Structures are given as C-alpha cells and as structure tokens.
Tab-separated table of C-alpha atoms (C1' of nucleotides) in Angstrom:
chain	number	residue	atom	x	y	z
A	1	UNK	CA	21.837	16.828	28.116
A	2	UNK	CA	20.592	13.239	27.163
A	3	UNK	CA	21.694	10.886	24.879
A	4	UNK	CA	23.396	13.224	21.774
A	5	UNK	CA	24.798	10.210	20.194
A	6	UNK	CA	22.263	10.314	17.678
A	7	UNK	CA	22.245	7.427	15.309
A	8	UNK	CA	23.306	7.698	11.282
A	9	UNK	CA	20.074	8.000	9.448
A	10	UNK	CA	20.922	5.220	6.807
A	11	UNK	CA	21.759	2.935	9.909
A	12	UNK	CA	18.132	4.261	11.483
A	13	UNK	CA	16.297	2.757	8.176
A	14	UNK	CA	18.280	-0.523	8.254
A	15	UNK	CA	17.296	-1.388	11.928
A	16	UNK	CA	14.199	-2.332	11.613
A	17	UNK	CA	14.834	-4.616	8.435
A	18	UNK	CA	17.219	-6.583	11.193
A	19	UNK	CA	14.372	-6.365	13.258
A	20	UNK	CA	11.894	-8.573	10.975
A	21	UNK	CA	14.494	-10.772	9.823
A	22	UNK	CA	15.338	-11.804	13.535
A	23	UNK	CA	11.725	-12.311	14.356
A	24	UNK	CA	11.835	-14.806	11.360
A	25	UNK	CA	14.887	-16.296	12.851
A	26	UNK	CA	12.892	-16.639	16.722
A	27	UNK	CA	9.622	-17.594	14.846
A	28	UNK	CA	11.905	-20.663	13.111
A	29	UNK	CA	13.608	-21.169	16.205
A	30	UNK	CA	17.081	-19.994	15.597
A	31	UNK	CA	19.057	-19.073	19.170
A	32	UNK	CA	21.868	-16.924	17.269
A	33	UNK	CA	22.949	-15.422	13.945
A	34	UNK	CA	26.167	-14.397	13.223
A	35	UNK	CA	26.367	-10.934	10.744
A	36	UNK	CA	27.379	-13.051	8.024
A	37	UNK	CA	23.570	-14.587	8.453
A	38	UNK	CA	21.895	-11.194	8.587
A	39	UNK	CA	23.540	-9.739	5.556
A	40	UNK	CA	22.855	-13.048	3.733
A	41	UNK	CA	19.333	-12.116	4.957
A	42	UNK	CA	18.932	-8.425	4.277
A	43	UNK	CA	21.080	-7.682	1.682
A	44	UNK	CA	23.948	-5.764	3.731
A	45	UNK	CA	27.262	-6.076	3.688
A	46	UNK	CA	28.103	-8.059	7.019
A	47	UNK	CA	30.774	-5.429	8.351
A	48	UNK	CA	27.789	-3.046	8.034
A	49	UNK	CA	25.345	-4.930	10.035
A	50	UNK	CA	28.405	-5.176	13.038
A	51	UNK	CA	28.809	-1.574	13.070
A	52	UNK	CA	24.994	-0.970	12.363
A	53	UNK	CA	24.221	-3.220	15.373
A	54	UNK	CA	26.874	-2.140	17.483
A	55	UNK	CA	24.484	1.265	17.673
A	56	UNK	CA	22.473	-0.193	20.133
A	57	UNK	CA	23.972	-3.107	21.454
A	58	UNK	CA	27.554	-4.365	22.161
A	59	UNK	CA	26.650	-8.156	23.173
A	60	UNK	CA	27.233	-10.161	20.113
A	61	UNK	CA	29.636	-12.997	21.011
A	62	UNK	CA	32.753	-13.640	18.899
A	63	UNK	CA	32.690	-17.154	17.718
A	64	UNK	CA	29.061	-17.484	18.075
A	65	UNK	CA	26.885	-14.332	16.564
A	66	UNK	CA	24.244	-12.404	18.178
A	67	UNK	CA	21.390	-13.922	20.663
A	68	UNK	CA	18.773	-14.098	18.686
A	69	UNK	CA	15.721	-13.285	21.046
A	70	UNK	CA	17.881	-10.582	23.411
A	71	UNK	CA	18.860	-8.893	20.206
A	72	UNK	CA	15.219	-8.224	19.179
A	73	UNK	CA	14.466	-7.176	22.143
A	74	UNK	CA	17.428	-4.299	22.085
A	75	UNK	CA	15.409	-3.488	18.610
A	76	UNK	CA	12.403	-3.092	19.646
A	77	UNK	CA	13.360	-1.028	23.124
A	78	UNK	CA	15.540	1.415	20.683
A	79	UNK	CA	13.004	1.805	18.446
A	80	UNK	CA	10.319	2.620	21.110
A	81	UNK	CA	8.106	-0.539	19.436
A	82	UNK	CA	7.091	-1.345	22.724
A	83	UNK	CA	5.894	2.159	23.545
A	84	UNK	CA	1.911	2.359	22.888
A	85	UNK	CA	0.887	5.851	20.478
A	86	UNK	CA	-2.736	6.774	19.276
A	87	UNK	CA	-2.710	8.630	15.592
A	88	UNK	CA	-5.040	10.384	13.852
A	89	UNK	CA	-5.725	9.481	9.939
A	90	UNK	CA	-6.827	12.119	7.962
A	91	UNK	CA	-8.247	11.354	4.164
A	92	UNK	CA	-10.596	8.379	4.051
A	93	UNK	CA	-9.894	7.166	0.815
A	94	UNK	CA	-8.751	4.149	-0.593
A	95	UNK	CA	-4.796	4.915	0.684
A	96	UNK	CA	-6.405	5.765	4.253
A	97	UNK	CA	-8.259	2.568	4.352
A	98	UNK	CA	-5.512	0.302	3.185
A	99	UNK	CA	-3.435	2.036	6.136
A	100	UNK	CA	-6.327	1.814	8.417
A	101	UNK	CA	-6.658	-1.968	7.927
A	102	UNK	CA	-2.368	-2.401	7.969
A	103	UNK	CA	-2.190	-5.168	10.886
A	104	UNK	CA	1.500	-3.856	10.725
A	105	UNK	CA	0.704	-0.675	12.490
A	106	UNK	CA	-0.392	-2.524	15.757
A	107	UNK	CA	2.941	-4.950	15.857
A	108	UNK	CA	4.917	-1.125	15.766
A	109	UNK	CA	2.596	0.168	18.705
A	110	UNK	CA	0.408	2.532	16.902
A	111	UNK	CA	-3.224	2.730	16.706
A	112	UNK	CA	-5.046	4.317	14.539
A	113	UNK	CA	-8.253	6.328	16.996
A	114	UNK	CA	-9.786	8.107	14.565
A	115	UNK	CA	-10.073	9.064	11.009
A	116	UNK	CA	-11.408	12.202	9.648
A	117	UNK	CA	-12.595	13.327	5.816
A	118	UNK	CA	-14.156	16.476	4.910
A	119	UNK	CA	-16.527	14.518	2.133
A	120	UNK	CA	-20.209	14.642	3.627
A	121	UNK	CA	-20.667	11.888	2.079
A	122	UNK	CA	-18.050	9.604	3.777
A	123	UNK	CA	-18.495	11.033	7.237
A	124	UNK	CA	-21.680	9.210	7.154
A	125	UNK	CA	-20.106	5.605	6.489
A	126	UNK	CA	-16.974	4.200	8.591
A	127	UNK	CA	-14.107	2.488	8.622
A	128	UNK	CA	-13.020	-0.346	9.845
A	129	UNK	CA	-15.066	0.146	12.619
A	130	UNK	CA	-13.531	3.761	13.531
A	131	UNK	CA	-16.443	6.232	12.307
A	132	UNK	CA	-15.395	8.968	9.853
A	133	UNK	CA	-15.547	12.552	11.451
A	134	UNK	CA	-15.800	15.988	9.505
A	135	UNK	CA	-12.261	18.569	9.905
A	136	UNK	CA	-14.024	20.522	12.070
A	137	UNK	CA	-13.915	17.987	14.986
A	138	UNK	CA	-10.183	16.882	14.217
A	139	UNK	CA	-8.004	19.964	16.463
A	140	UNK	CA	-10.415	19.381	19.096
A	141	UNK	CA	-9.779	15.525	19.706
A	142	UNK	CA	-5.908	15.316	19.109
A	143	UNK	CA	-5.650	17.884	21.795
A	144	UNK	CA	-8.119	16.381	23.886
A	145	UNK	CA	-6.203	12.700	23.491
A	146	UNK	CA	-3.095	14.585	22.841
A	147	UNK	CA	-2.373	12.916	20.217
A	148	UNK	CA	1.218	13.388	18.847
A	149	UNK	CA	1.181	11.296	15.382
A	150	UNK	CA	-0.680	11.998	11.911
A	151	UNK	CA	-1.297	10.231	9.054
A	152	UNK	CA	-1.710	12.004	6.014
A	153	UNK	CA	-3.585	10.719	2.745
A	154	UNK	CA	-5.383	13.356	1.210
A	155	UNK	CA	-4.468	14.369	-2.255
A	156	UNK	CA	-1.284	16.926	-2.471
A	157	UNK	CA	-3.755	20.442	-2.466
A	158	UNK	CA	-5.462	20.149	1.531
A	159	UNK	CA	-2.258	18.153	2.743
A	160	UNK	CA	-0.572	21.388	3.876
A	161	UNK	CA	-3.839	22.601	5.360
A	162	UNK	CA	-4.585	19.897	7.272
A	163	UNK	CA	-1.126	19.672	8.420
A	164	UNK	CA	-0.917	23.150	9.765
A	165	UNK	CA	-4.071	21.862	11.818
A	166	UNK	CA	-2.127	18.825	13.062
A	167	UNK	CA	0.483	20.733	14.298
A	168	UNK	CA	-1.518	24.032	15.766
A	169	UNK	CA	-3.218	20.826	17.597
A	170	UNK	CA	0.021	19.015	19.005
A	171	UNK	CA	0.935	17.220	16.778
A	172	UNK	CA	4.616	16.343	16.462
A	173	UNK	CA	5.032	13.437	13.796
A	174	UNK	CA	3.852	13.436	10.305
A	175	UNK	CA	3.678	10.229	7.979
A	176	UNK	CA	2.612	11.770	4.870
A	177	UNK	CA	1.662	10.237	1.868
A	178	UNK	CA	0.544	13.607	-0.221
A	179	UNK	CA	2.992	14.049	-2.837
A	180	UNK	CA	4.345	17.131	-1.607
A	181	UNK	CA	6.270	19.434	0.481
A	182	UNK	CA	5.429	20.174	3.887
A	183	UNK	CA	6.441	23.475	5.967
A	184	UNK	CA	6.068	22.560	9.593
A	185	UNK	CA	7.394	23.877	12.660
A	186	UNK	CA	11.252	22.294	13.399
A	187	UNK	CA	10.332	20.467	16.299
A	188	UNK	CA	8.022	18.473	13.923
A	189	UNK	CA	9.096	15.326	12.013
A	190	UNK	CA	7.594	14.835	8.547
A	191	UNK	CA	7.942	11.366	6.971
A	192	UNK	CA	7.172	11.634	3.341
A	193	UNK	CA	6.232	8.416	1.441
A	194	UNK	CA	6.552	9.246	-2.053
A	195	UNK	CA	4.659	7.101	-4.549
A	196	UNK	CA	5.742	8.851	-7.485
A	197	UNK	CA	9.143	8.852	-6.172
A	198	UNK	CA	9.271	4.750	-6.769
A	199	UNK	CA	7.317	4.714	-9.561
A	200	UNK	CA	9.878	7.367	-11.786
A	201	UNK	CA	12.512	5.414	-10.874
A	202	UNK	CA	11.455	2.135	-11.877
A	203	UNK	CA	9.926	4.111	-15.259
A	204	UNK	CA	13.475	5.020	-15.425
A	205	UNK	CA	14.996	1.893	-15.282
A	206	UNK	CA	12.592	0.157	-17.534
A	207	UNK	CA	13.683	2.848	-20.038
A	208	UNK	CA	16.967	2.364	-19.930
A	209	UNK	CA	16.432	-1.358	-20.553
A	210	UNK	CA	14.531	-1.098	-23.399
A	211	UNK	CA	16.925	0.925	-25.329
A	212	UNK	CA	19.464	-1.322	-24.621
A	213	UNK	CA	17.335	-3.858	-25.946
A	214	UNK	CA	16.925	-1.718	-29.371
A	215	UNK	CA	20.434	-1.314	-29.359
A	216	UNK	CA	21.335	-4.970	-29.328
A	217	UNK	CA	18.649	-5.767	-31.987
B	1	UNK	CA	28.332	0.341	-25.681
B	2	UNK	CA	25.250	2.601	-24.714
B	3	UNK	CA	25.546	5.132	-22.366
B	4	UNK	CA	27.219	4.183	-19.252
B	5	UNK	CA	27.334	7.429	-17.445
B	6	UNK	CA	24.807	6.238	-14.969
B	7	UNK	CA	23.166	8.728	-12.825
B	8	UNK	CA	23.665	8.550	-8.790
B	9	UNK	CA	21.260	6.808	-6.717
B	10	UNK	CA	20.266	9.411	-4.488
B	11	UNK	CA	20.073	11.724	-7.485
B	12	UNK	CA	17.760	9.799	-9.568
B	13	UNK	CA	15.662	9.769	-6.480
B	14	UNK	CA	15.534	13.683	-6.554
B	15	UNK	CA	14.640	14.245	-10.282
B	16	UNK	CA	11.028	13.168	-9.595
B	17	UNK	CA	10.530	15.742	-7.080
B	18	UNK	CA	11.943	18.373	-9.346
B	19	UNK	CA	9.416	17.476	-11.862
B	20	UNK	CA	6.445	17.688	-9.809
B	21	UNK	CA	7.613	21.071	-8.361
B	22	UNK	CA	8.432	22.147	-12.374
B	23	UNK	CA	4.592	20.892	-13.576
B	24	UNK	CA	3.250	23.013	-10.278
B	25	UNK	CA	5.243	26.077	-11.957
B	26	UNK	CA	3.960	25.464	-14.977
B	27	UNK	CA	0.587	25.451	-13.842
B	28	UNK	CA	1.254	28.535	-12.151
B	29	UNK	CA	2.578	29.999	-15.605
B	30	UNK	CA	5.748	30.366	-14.527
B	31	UNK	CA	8.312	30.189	-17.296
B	32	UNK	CA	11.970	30.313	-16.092
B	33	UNK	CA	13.290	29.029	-12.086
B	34	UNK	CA	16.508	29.654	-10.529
B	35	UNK	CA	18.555	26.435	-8.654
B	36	UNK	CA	17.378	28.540	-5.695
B	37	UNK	CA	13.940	28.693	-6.159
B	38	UNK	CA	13.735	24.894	-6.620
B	39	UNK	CA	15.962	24.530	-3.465
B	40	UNK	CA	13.272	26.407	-1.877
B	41	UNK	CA	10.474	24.599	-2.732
B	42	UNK	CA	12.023	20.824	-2.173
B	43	UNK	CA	13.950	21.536	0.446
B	44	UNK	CA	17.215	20.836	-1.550
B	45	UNK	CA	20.658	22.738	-1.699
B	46	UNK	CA	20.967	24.887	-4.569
B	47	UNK	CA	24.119	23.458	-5.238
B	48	UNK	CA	22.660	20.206	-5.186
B	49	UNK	CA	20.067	20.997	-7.458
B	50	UNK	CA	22.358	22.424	-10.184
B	51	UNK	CA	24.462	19.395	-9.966
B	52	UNK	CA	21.575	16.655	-10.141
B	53	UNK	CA	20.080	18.876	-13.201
B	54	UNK	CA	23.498	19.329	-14.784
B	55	UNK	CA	23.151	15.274	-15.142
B	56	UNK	CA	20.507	15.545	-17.381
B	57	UNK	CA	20.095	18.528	-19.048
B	58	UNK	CA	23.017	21.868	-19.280
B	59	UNK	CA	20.326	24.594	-20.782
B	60	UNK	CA	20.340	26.480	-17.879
B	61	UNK	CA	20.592	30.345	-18.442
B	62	UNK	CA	23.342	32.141	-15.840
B	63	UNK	CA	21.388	35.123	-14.531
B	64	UNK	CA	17.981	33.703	-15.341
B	65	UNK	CA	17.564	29.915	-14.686
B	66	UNK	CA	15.825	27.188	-16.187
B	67	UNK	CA	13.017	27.230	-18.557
B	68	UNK	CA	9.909	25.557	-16.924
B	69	UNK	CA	8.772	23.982	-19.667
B	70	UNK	CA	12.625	22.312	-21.560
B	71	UNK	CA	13.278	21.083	-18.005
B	72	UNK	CA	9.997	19.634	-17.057
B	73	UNK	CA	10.030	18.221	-20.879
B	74	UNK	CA	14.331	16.306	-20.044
B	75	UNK	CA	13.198	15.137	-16.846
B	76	UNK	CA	9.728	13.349	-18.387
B	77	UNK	CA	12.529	12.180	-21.323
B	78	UNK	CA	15.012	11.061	-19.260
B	79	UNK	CA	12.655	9.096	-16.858
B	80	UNK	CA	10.856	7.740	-19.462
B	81	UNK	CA	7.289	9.247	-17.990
B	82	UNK	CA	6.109	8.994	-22.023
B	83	UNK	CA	6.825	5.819	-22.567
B	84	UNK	CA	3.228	4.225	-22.089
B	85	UNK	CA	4.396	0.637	-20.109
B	86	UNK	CA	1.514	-2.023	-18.922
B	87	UNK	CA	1.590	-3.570	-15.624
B	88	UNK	CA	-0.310	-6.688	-13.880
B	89	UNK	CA	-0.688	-6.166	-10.056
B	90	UNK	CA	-0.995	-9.617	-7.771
B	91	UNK	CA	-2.884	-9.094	-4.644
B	92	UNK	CA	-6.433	-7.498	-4.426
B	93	UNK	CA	-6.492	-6.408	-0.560
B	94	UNK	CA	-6.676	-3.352	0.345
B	95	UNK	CA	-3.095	-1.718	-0.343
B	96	UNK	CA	-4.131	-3.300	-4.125
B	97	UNK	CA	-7.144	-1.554	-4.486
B	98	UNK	CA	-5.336	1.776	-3.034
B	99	UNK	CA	-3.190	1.494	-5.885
B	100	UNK	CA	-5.478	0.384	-8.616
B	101	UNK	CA	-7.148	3.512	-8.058
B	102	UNK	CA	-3.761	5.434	-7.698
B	103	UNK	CA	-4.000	8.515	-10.491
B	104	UNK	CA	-0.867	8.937	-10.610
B	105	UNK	CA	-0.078	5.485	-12.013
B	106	UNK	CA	-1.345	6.806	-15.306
B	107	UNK	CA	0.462	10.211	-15.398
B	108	UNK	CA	3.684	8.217	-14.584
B	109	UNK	CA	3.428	6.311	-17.971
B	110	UNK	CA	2.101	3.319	-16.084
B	111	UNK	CA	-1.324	0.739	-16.432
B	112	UNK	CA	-2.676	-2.021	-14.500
B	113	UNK	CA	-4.164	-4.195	-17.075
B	114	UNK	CA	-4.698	-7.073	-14.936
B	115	UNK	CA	-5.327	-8.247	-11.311
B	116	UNK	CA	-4.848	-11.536	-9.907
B	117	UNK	CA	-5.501	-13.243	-6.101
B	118	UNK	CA	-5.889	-16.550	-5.448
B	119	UNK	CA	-8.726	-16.252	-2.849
B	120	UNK	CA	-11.840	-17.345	-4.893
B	121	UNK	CA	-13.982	-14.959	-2.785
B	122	UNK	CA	-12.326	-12.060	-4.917
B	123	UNK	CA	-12.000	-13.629	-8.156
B	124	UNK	CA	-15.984	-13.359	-8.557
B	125	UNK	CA	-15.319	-9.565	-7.944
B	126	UNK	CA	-13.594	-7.116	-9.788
B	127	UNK	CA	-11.763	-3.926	-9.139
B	128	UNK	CA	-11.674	-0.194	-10.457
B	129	UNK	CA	-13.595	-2.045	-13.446
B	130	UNK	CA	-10.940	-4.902	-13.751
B	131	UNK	CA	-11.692	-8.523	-13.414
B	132	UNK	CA	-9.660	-10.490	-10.590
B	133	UNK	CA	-8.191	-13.072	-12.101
B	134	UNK	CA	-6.793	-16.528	-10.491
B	135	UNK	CA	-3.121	-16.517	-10.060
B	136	UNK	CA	-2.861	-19.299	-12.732
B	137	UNK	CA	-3.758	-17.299	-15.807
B	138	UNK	CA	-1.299	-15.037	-14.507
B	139	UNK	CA	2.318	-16.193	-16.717
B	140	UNK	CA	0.039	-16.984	-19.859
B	141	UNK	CA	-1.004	-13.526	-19.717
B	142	UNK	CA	2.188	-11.836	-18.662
B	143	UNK	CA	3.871	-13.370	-21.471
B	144	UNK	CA	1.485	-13.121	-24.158
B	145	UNK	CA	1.056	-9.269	-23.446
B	146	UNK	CA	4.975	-8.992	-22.554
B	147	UNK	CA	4.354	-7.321	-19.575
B	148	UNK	CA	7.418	-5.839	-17.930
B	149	UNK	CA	6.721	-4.913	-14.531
B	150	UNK	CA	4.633	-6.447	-11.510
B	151	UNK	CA	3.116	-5.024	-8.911
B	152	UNK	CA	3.050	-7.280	-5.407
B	153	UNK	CA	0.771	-6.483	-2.926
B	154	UNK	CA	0.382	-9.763	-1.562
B	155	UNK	CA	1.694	-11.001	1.968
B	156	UNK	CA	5.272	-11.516	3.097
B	157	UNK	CA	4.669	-15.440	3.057
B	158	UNK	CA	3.991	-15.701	-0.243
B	159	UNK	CA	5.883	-12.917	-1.800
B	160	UNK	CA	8.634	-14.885	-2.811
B	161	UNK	CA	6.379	-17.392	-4.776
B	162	UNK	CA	4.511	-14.480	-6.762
B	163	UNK	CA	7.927	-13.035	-7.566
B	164	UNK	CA	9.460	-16.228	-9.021
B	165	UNK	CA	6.200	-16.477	-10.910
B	166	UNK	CA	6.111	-12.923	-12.339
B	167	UNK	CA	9.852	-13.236	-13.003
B	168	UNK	CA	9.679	-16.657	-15.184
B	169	UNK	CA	7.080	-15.012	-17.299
B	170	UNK	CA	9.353	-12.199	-18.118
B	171	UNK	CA	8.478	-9.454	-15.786
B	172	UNK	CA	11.812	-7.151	-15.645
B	173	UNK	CA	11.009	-4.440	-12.292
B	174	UNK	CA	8.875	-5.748	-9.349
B	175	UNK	CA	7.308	-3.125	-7.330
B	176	UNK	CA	7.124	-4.843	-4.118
B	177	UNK	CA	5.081	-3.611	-1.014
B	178	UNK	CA	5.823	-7.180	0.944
B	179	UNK	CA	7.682	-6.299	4.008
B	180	UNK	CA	10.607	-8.975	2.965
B	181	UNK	CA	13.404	-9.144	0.757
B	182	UNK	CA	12.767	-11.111	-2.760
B	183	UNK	CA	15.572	-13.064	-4.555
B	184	UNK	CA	15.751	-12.325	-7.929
B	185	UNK	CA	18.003	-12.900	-10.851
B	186	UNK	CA	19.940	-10.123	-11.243
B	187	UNK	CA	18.939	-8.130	-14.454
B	188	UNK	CA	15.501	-7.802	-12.730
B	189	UNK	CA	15.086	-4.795	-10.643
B	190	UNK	CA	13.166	-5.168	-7.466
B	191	UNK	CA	12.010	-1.432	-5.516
B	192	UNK	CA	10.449	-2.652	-2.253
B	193	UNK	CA	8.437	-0.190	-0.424
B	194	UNK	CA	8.629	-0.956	3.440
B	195	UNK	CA	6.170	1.000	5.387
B	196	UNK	CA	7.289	-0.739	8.092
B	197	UNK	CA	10.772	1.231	7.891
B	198	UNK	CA	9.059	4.486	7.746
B	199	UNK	CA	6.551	3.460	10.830
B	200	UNK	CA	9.661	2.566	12.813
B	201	UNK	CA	11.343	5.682	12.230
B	202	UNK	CA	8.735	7.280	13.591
B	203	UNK	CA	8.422	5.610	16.384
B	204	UNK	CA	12.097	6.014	17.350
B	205	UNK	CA	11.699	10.021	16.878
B	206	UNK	CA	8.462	9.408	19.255
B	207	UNK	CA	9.995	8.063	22.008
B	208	UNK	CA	13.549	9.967	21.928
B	209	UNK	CA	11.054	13.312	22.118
B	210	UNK	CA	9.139	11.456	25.092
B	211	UNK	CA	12.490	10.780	27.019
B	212	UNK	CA	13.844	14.289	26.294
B	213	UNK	CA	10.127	15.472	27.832
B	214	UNK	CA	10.351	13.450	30.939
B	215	UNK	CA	13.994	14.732	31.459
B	216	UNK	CA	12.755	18.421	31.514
B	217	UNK	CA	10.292	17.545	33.530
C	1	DT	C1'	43.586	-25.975	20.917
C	2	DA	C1'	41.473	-24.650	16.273
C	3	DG	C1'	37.763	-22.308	13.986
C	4	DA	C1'	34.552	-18.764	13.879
C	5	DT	C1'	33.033	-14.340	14.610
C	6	DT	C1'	33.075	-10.212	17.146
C	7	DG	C1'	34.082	-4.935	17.891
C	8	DT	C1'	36.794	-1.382	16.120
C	9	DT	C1'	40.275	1.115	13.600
C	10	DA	C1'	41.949	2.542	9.220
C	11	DA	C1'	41.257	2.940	4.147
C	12	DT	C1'	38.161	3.764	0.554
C	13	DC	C1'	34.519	5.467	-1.638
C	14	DG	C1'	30.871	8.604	-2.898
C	15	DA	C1'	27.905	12.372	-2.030
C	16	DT	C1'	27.158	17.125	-0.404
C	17	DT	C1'	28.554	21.785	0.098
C	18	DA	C1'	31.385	25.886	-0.933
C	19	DA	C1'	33.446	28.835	-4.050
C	20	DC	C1'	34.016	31.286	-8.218
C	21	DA	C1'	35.052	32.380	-13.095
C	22	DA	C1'	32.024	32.468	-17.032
C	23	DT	C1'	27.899	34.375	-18.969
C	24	DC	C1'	23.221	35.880	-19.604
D	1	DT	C1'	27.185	48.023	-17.457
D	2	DA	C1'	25.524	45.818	-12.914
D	3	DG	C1'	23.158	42.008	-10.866
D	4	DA	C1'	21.948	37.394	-10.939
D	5	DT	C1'	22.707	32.800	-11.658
D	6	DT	C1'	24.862	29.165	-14.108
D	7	DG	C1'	28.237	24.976	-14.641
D	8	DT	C1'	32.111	23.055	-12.562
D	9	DT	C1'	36.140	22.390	-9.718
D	10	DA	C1'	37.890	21.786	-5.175
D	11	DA	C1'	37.043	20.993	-0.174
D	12	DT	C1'	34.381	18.780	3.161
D	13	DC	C1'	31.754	15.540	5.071
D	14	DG	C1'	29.865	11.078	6.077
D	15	DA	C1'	29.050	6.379	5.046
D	16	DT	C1'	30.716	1.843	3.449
D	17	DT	C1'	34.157	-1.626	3.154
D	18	DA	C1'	38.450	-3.992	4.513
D	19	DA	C1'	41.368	-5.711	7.861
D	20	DC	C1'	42.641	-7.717	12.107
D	21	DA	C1'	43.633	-8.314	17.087
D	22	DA	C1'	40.689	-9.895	20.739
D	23	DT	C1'	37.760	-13.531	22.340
D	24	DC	C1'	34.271	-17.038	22.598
DNA sequence: TAGATTGTTAATCGATTAACAATC
DNA sequence: TAGATTGTTAATCGATTAACAATC
C-alpha cells in the first residue's frame, strides 16, 4: 500500500524554501538552527516550520535545533533532489531559453535533453548547445529515453496540443508556463506557472495604493 | 477610511484566471456564463466561483449567469489592468530578456521603460530596443519618473542590494524572481516567484510515482 | 541545575463545499 | 409556468497558531 501519509500541499511548497536557507546556513558554516532561526529566515511562523519539518524528519534536538547538514540531507532525499530525470522543453523562445540556461535545474536533478520548436526557422539554430528539433521528432524520443517530465513554453493556443503529445508519449509531469488550462490524463501532474497570475495581483495592489494615496491628498 | 473589505488571498489569486477564461469567451462571442461553466473551464468549484465573483461584482442573473463582457470589464476594474503603470527591470540575463519580451506585460497595464545590469559587457547592448543602463543611473531615474514597481531578475547574492536600492528610490511592489527572501519595509509589497518551489514539487511527485512503480513491480 | 528548544496536542482561524430560498 | 442558476447562509474541512510537558 506504500506510504499514504501524503504530505499537506502548503507544507510541500515550504520545504524546499527550508531547503535553500539551510544550504546557506552549511555554506556559512552553521552546525544547527533552531525553528526560531528558520522562520527568522523564511518568513514562517516557527511552530509551523516544527510541524512542517516534523513531515520528514523527527531528529531535531530540544535545547539545541536541528543538525544543520543531516537535515538537508532529509530534504533533499524527500524531495527526490538526488534522483537524476531527463525533460523535454518544448517552445524555443525567449521563456524556453531562459529555462534552458537555469543552472537551478541541474542542483534539483533535472536535465534538460532536448528542446523542440515547430518554427523552421529555429530548428536550424540551437540552444545552449542542445539542437532545436521539429514536433514531429518529439513522441518518438521521450518514448525512446522515456522521458517522464515536460516543460512547456509555447504561447497558450499549441500548449494543449503539445501536451496531449507529451502524455500519448509517457509523459507524466508537466511544468507549464502557457497561460492556460490543461486536460490531462489523472495520473499526470500539471504544474502551472502563471505569469499573469503575479502580475494582476501586484496590478492590484498598486491600485489599491494609489487610491489611497488620492484619498489622503 | 477607504475600503477595508479586503479580498482573500487565495481569491485574488483566482480572479486573474477568471478573466482570461472571460476574454477567451468573449472572443468566442459568447455573451452570458454560468458559475458552472467557469468551474469547468478553470478547474474551480462552482460554489467557489460564485463566492470569489460575489466579492467583486453581484450582477449575476439567476437562471442565466454572468454577462461576458460587465464581468470581464469589474475584474479589469477591480485589478486595476487599465491603469497604465511603468516599470524598470534590473538584471539583463536571460530570465530578463524572457520578460522584456513578455506580451503580456503590456495587456496587464504594465511597461518596462528601463533596464539596468552592472556587467559592462551588456551595458554596450540593448534589449527588445531598450538601452541597458548601469545600475547607478538607476534611483535618479526611478525617482524622477516615479516609478512604482521593480522587476529583479538578478542573482540571489545580490538581490538584497538591488531591492534596498529600488526601494530608497520609491519603488512600492518588487517582482522578484531571486530564489531568496528580500527584507523590505513593510508598505512595500514584495511577490517572489520561486521556480525552484515549483521544480521541487515536481520532483517529489517524480520520485513518489517511481517508488510506487518499483513496488508493483 | 537552568535555559533553550523540541514534538505534539488543543484552540483558533480561514477557506471550501453543500444546500436552498430567491429570482430570472 | 418550469428549469436553471444566482447570492448567501450554514456545515465541513484543513491549515495555522498557541501552549506546554518532555528533553537536551
């Protein structure tokens, strides 16, 4: 039956924030923070971080905080960071080469094999070193590599259709970044990073600001 | 006193997505949608969907809906997607450039009239047809324009610096895409964007599937 | 021992979902 | 009128915060 104790979502997002901040902490030399330090450090409450850490690890001393070092490494096992996975990127534009050239992505285990554009005129060129195939050649080499992750930057119209070719080729995570919905199979995870999402909200807030201003005045 | 009936965070969140779906129904020249149908189409309860729209707008029509057009017209009100508001971006790598050239900056209200880096290698260049400028012209021209909002797409290490630059010019929302947390004074509004959250994610959904396989198995 | 900090339980808070009378 | 769908109240659910005995 595995492991069904499946972790909050919320408490999902925060882990890896803990996870950078305790690198800092190694990288400085620090042996242990307390949750008092980490929430000074992310931004959470510090009875959060116990209960958030307590998810995957129950070895924080009283008295004396969390092991710095054996901590990240409970991190990065639960998070599968040490686990190597290939991905496809498909949309070579200026989104797909940003994420292309993200040293991030390596430090998380990914690796970006190949990208893929439908423009003839970028399939000729390449990118960061990783040539730029046509579609047509896509299906073929995720299920050869079995590939199970997908990037997603094309503009919101071919997202869907090039995720329905992800996932009739194997693929069974998603990071999209095409502002829109995506129907996929259930067994498939879609990550949507919304632009427009952030953007409206800080529109909002900026708003609200202003007419407070003219109010004041 | 102004009003105080703020809005719920994961709500405010939602109303962008609403829009987009309403201008996609527009385009399609549809004129009135149900709570369902929206639920449909983001994924969203229907009860949800009446409540967040109930926050900003009650014209909805029992037995018929919501007009299209009203609707799309509150939510661009309310989140202030008219109000034309400049920005100056810091950091001309990559992720910069991807949003320079982002086209949905300008249907969100939103302009980069400046870019600034402080490697002299890109200050000769330019980008989407704006000069790079050297990070100290950046205040004089913040405050002189009374720009409102910065854009950091520079690295974690010096994140911090740009911020308390941008702020002490008068910038009032930071967009952030600097994998670390910024200390600001508190009527500025900081929206980070961690990829590295959303990569993680993945990568934890990647490896619980790869256990669960090699359990079957 | 005294001081600090944990893990965990209980209390609070807020958001989602269900239900339904009102109304087009 | 009959069918559909709203706005809103009440019920449920889940996450955050507070509190504290246990322990280094």
């Amino acid at each position: 039956m595995s492991r069904l104790v499946s972790i909050p979502k919320p408490t999902l997002e925060r882990l890896p924030i803990y996870y950078r901040v305790l690198l800092q902490c190694r990288e400085a030399g620090i042996k242990y923070v307390s949750s008092g330090d980490l929430g000074l450090r992310t931004g959470f409450d510090n009875a959060q971080v116990r209960k958030d850490l307590n998810h995957i690890w129950s070895g924080g001393r009283p008295g004396l905080g969390y092991e710095v070092d054996r901590l990240a490494g409970c991190l990065a096992e639960f998070l599968g960071l040490h686990n190597h996975t290939d991905a496809v990127l498909v949309g070579a534009g200026r989104l797909g080469a940003a994420l292309v050239g993200y040293p991030g992505f390596a430090s998380y285990g990914f690796e970006i094999v190949a990208v893929f554009d439908n423009d003839p005129e970028k399939t000729s060129r390449s990118l960061c070193g990783r040539p730029i195939m046509p579609m047509s050649r896509c299906a073929d080499l995720i299920e050869r590599l079995r590939i199970k992750m997908g990037i997603i930057t094309v503009p919101a119209e071919s997202a869907q259709a090039v995720a329905d070719i992800l996932v009739g080729a194997g693929v069974k995570a998603i990071w999209s970044f095409a502002p829109t919905k995506l129907e996929v199979p259930k067994d498939v995870l879609v990550r949507s990073e919304d632009l427009a999402v952030g953007l409206a909200t800080l529109s909002y807030y900026i708003k609200e600001q202003e007419m407070q201003h003219e109010q004041t005045n």
